[in-house]
Amino acid sequence: MSGRDPDRRRALLDAADRVILTQGPEVSMAAIAAEAGITKPILYRHFGDKSGLYQALADRHVRKVIAQLRPELVAPGADLRGRARATIGVYLDLISANRNLYRFLFHRASAEDSRIRSHMTALVRGLGEELGGLLAGERAVPDPVRAQVLGHAFVGMVQTTGDWWLEHPEVERVQVVEGLVEVIAAALVPPAVAGAVGPRSGRASRAAGRG
């Protein structure tokens, strides 16, 4: 019955957050239990098992990140480039401010447990589907299939690049943001337009060479 107490679960997750923040992504379950003032078996009892604890943390934090990204994605009156810049900036700020927690969820927990890896993948995939629907709905990418391809590609690209950036603090945040924005902007050029520009540019270059 205690496992169904939302206040108690929230307090235990708060304890896990504190220990992960201070001790890093390799923190032991015993340390989390000690921070909460209970034993490890009692900790697991509240969540079913270790996988249940991982999933509760993932739901708590990944959904929170997505909730903070969503307003930037759908901001009224802003062009897609501006929204991409704002959304990527918010994401990088969130993962850099919560570096240990990000590594705990995306590296430690996902590596240890296939169920949590699948759960995290489903959460990220949901954001890709949402972005694909947005691109199609706004006619930024009229073909709904291509919109879904790009939506998932953009989300995956930003996530993996953010992961790389955490390992390279010497790289300026603005470089990462603008690099990603340029790739997104280039991908949103309609294929027919992109194809028309390429040959013309090539002919112009050859003409300039002959001149």
Short mmCIF file of C-alpha atoms in Angstrom, two decimals:
data_model
loop_
_atom_site.label_atom_id
_atom_site.label_comp_id
_atom_site.label_asym_id
_atom_site.label_seq_id
_atom_site.Cartn_x
_atom_site.Cartn_y
_atom_site.Cartn_z
CA MET A 1 0.00 0.00 0.00
CA SER A 2 2.84 2.38 0.77
CA GLY A 3 3.96 2.08 -2.85
CA ARG A 4 0.75 3.73 -3.91
CA ASP A 5 1.30 6.82 -1.76
CA PRO A 6 2.15 9.58 -4.30
CA ASP A 7 3.61 11.87 -1.64
CA ARG A 8 5.96 9.15 -0.41
CA ARG A 9 7.02 8.26 -3.94
CA ARG A 10 7.66 11.93 -4.65
CA ALA A 11 9.84 12.21 -1.55
CA LEU A 12 11.83 9.14 -2.61
CA LEU A 13 12.35 10.55 -6.09
CA ASP A 14 13.47 13.83 -4.53
CA ALA A 15 16.05 11.85 -2.54
CA ALA A 16 17.23 10.10 -5.71
CA ASP A 17 17.58 13.45 -7.47
CA ARG A 18 19.70 14.86 -4.64
CA VAL A 19 22.09 11.91 -4.57
CA ILE A 20 22.46 11.74 -8.35
CA LEU A 21 23.19 15.47 -8.38
CA THR A 22 25.93 15.21 -5.76
CA GLN A 23 27.42 11.75 -6.42
CA GLY A 24 27.00 11.47 -10.17
CA PRO A 25 25.41 8.96 -12.55
CA GLU A 26 27.17 5.93 -11.02
CA VAL A 27 25.48 6.42 -7.63
CA SER A 28 24.43 3.20 -5.91
CA MET A 29 20.87 2.24 -5.08
CA ALA A 30 22.03 1.86 -1.47
CA ALA A 31 23.09 5.51 -1.42
CA ILE A 32 19.69 6.57 -2.74
CA ALA A 33 17.96 4.50 -0.08
CA ALA A 34 20.22 5.93 2.64
CA GLU A 35 19.41 9.47 1.53
CA ALA A 36 15.71 8.62 1.84
CA GLY A 37 16.27 7.09 5.28
CA ILE A 38 15.19 3.58 4.26
CA THR A 39 16.75 0.30 3.16
CA LYS A 40 17.20 -0.73 -0.46
CA PRO A 41 14.46 -3.42 -0.37
CA ILE A 42 11.98 -0.88 0.96
CA LEU A 43 13.04 1.56 -1.78
CA TYR A 44 12.32 -1.07 -4.42
CA ARG A 45 9.02 -1.96 -2.77
CA HIS A 46 7.71 1.53 -3.54
CA PHE A 47 8.51 1.14 -7.25
CA GLY A 48 8.24 -2.61 -7.79
CA ASP A 49 11.95 -3.03 -8.56
CA LYS A 50 14.99 -1.08 -9.73
CA SER A 51 13.53 -0.79 -13.23
CA GLY A 52 10.41 0.80 -11.74
CA LEU A 53 12.54 3.40 -9.99
CA TYR A 54 14.39 4.15 -13.22
CA GLN A 55 11.11 4.52 -15.09
CA ALA A 56 9.66 6.83 -12.46
CA LEU A 57 12.74 9.06 -12.73
CA ALA A 58 12.56 9.01 -16.53
CA ASP A 59 8.89 9.95 -16.51
CA ARG A 60 9.52 12.71 -14.03
CA HIS A 61 12.40 14.35 -15.86
CA VAL A 62 12.10 13.49 -19.56
CA ARG A 63 8.44 14.53 -19.59
CA LYS A 64 9.42 17.74 -17.80
CA VAL A 65 12.03 18.49 -20.47
CA ILE A 66 9.53 17.82 -23.25
CA ALA A 67 6.98 20.06 -21.52
CA GLN A 68 9.53 22.89 -21.48
CA LEU A 69 10.46 22.37 -25.13
CA ARG A 70 6.88 22.27 -26.43
CA PRO A 71 6.10 26.01 -25.97
CA GLU A 72 9.19 26.90 -28.01
CA LEU A 73 8.17 24.53 -30.80
CA VAL A 74 4.69 25.99 -31.14
CA ALA A 75 5.47 29.63 -30.31
CA PRO A 76 2.99 31.79 -32.25
CA GLY A 77 4.32 34.30 -34.74
CA ALA A 78 7.87 32.90 -34.81
CA ASP A 79 9.47 31.48 -37.94
CA LEU A 80 10.74 27.90 -37.93
CA ARG A 81 14.39 28.91 -37.78
CA GLY A 82 13.72 31.10 -34.75
CA ARG A 83 11.72 28.36 -33.05
CA ALA A 84 14.43 25.79 -33.78
CA ARG A 85 17.05 28.11 -32.28
CA ALA A 86 14.98 28.71 -29.14
CA THR A 87 14.07 25.04 -28.70
CA ILE A 88 17.64 23.80 -29.12
CA GLY A 89 18.90 26.48 -26.74
CA VAL A 90 16.42 25.44 -24.05
CA TYR A 91 17.35 21.78 -24.48
CA LEU A 92 21.08 22.40 -24.19
CA ASP A 93 20.55 24.58 -21.13
CA LEU A 94 18.46 21.87 -19.46
CA ILE A 95 20.89 19.02 -20.02
CA SER A 96 23.95 21.09 -19.07
CA ALA A 97 22.24 22.22 -15.84
CA ASN A 98 21.30 18.60 -15.03
CA ARG A 99 24.33 16.80 -16.43
CA ASN A 100 24.50 14.01 -13.85
CA LEU A 101 20.81 13.25 -14.10
CA TYR A 102 20.96 13.23 -17.92
CA ARG A 103 23.85 10.76 -17.86
CA PHE A 104 22.13 8.64 -15.24
CA LEU A 105 19.00 8.25 -17.36
CA PHE A 106 20.44 8.07 -20.88
CA HIS A 107 23.62 6.13 -20.10
CA ARG A 108 23.51 4.32 -16.76
CA ALA A 109 19.85 3.29 -16.56
CA SER A 110 19.44 2.64 -20.28
CA ALA A 111 22.57 0.49 -20.36
CA GLU A 112 21.53 -1.58 -17.34
CA ASP A 113 17.91 -2.22 -18.19
CA SER A 114 16.39 -2.96 -21.59
CA ARG A 115 12.93 -1.98 -20.34
CA ILE A 116 14.03 1.51 -19.36
CA ARG A 117 15.94 1.82 -22.65
CA SER A 118 12.73 1.02 -24.51
CA HIS A 119 10.79 3.43 -22.32
CA MET A 120 13.25 6.27 -22.94
CA THR A 121 13.21 5.53 -26.66
CA ALA A 122 9.42 5.72 -26.67
CA LEU A 123 9.45 9.11 -24.93
CA VAL A 124 11.95 10.54 -27.43
CA ARG A 125 10.09 8.97 -30.36
CA GLY A 126 6.89 10.65 -29.17
CA LEU A 127 8.59 14.03 -29.45
CA GLY A 128 9.76 13.17 -32.97
CA GLU A 129 6.21 12.26 -33.98
CA GLU A 130 4.90 15.48 -32.48
CA LEU A 131 7.48 17.53 -34.37
CA GLY A 132 6.70 15.67 -37.60
CA GLY A 133 3.02 16.42 -37.15
CA LEU A 134 3.82 20.08 -36.53
CA LEU A 135 5.92 20.32 -39.71
CA ALA A 136 3.14 18.74 -41.74
CA GLY A 137 0.38 20.74 -40.08
CA GLU A 138 2.11 24.04 -40.80
CA ARG A 139 2.90 22.93 -44.36
CA ALA A 140 6.59 23.49 -43.70
CA VAL A 141 6.93 19.96 -45.05
CA PRO A 142 3.73 19.21 -47.01
CA ASP A 143 4.44 15.50 -47.46
CA PRO A 144 3.40 13.91 -44.13
CA VAL A 145 5.80 10.99 -44.51
CA ARG A 146 8.76 13.28 -45.16
CA ALA A 147 7.61 15.43 -42.24
CA GLN A 148 7.79 12.42 -39.93
CA VAL A 149 11.21 11.44 -41.26
CA LEU A 150 12.52 14.94 -40.62
CA GLY A 151 10.80 15.22 -37.23
CA HIS A 152 12.51 12.09 -35.96
CA ALA A 153 15.80 13.03 -37.62
CA PHE A 154 15.83 16.47 -36.00
CA VAL A 155 15.08 15.12 -32.53
CA GLY A 156 17.73 12.41 -32.82
CA MET A 157 20.29 14.84 -34.19
CA VAL A 158 19.77 17.35 -31.39
CA GLN A 159 19.88 14.64 -28.72
CA THR A 160 23.10 13.02 -29.95
CA THR A 161 24.77 16.36 -30.59
CA GLY A 162 23.82 17.52 -27.11
CA ASP A 163 25.32 14.32 -25.71
CA TRP A 164 28.55 15.04 -27.59
CA TRP A 165 28.58 18.66 -26.44
CA LEU A 166 28.46 17.63 -22.76
CA GLU A 167 31.76 15.84 -23.37
CA HIS A 168 33.28 18.91 -25.07
CA PRO A 169 32.76 21.90 -22.79
CA GLU A 170 35.34 23.84 -24.79
CA VAL A 171 32.81 24.19 -27.62
CA GLU A 172 30.70 27.31 -27.33
CA ARG A 173 26.98 26.76 -26.89
CA VAL A 174 26.20 29.21 -29.71
CA GLN A 175 28.31 27.15 -32.14
CA VAL A 176 26.28 24.05 -31.37
CA VAL A 177 22.95 25.86 -31.62
CA GLU A 178 23.72 27.62 -34.89
CA GLY A 179 25.23 24.51 -36.45
CA LEU A 180 22.09 22.53 -35.71
CA VAL A 181 19.82 25.34 -36.89
CA GLU A 182 21.66 25.51 -40.22
CA VAL A 183 21.21 21.78 -40.80
CA ILE A 184 17.51 21.98 -39.95
CA ALA A 185 16.97 25.01 -42.18
CA ALA A 186 18.73 23.29 -45.10
CA ALA A 187 16.63 20.15 -44.66
CA LEU A 188 13.42 22.17 -44.78
CA VAL A 189 14.16 23.44 -48.29
CA PRO A 190 11.70 21.63 -50.59
CA PRO A 191 13.47 18.92 -52.62
CA ALA A 192 12.35 20.46 -55.94
CA VAL A 193 13.84 23.82 -54.96
CA ALA A 194 17.05 22.26 -53.70
CA GLY A 195 17.39 20.26 -56.91
CA ALA A 196 16.79 23.35 -59.04
CA VAL A 197 19.39 25.39 -57.18
CA GLY A 198 22.13 22.77 -57.44
CA PRO A 199 22.33 22.43 -61.24
CA ARG A 200 22.04 26.18 -61.79
CA SER A 201 24.88 26.76 -59.38
CA GLY A 202 26.95 24.15 -61.17
CA ARG A 203 26.28 25.69 -64.59
CA ALA A 204 27.13 29.12 -63.25
CA SER A 205 30.41 27.83 -61.86
CA ARG A 206 31.33 26.14 -65.14
CA ALA A 207 30.44 29.29 -67.07
CA ALA A 208 32.60 31.36 -64.75
CA GLY A 209 35.44 28.89 -65.27
CA ARG A 210 35.17 29.14 -69.07
CA GLY A 211 35.17 32.91 -68.78
#
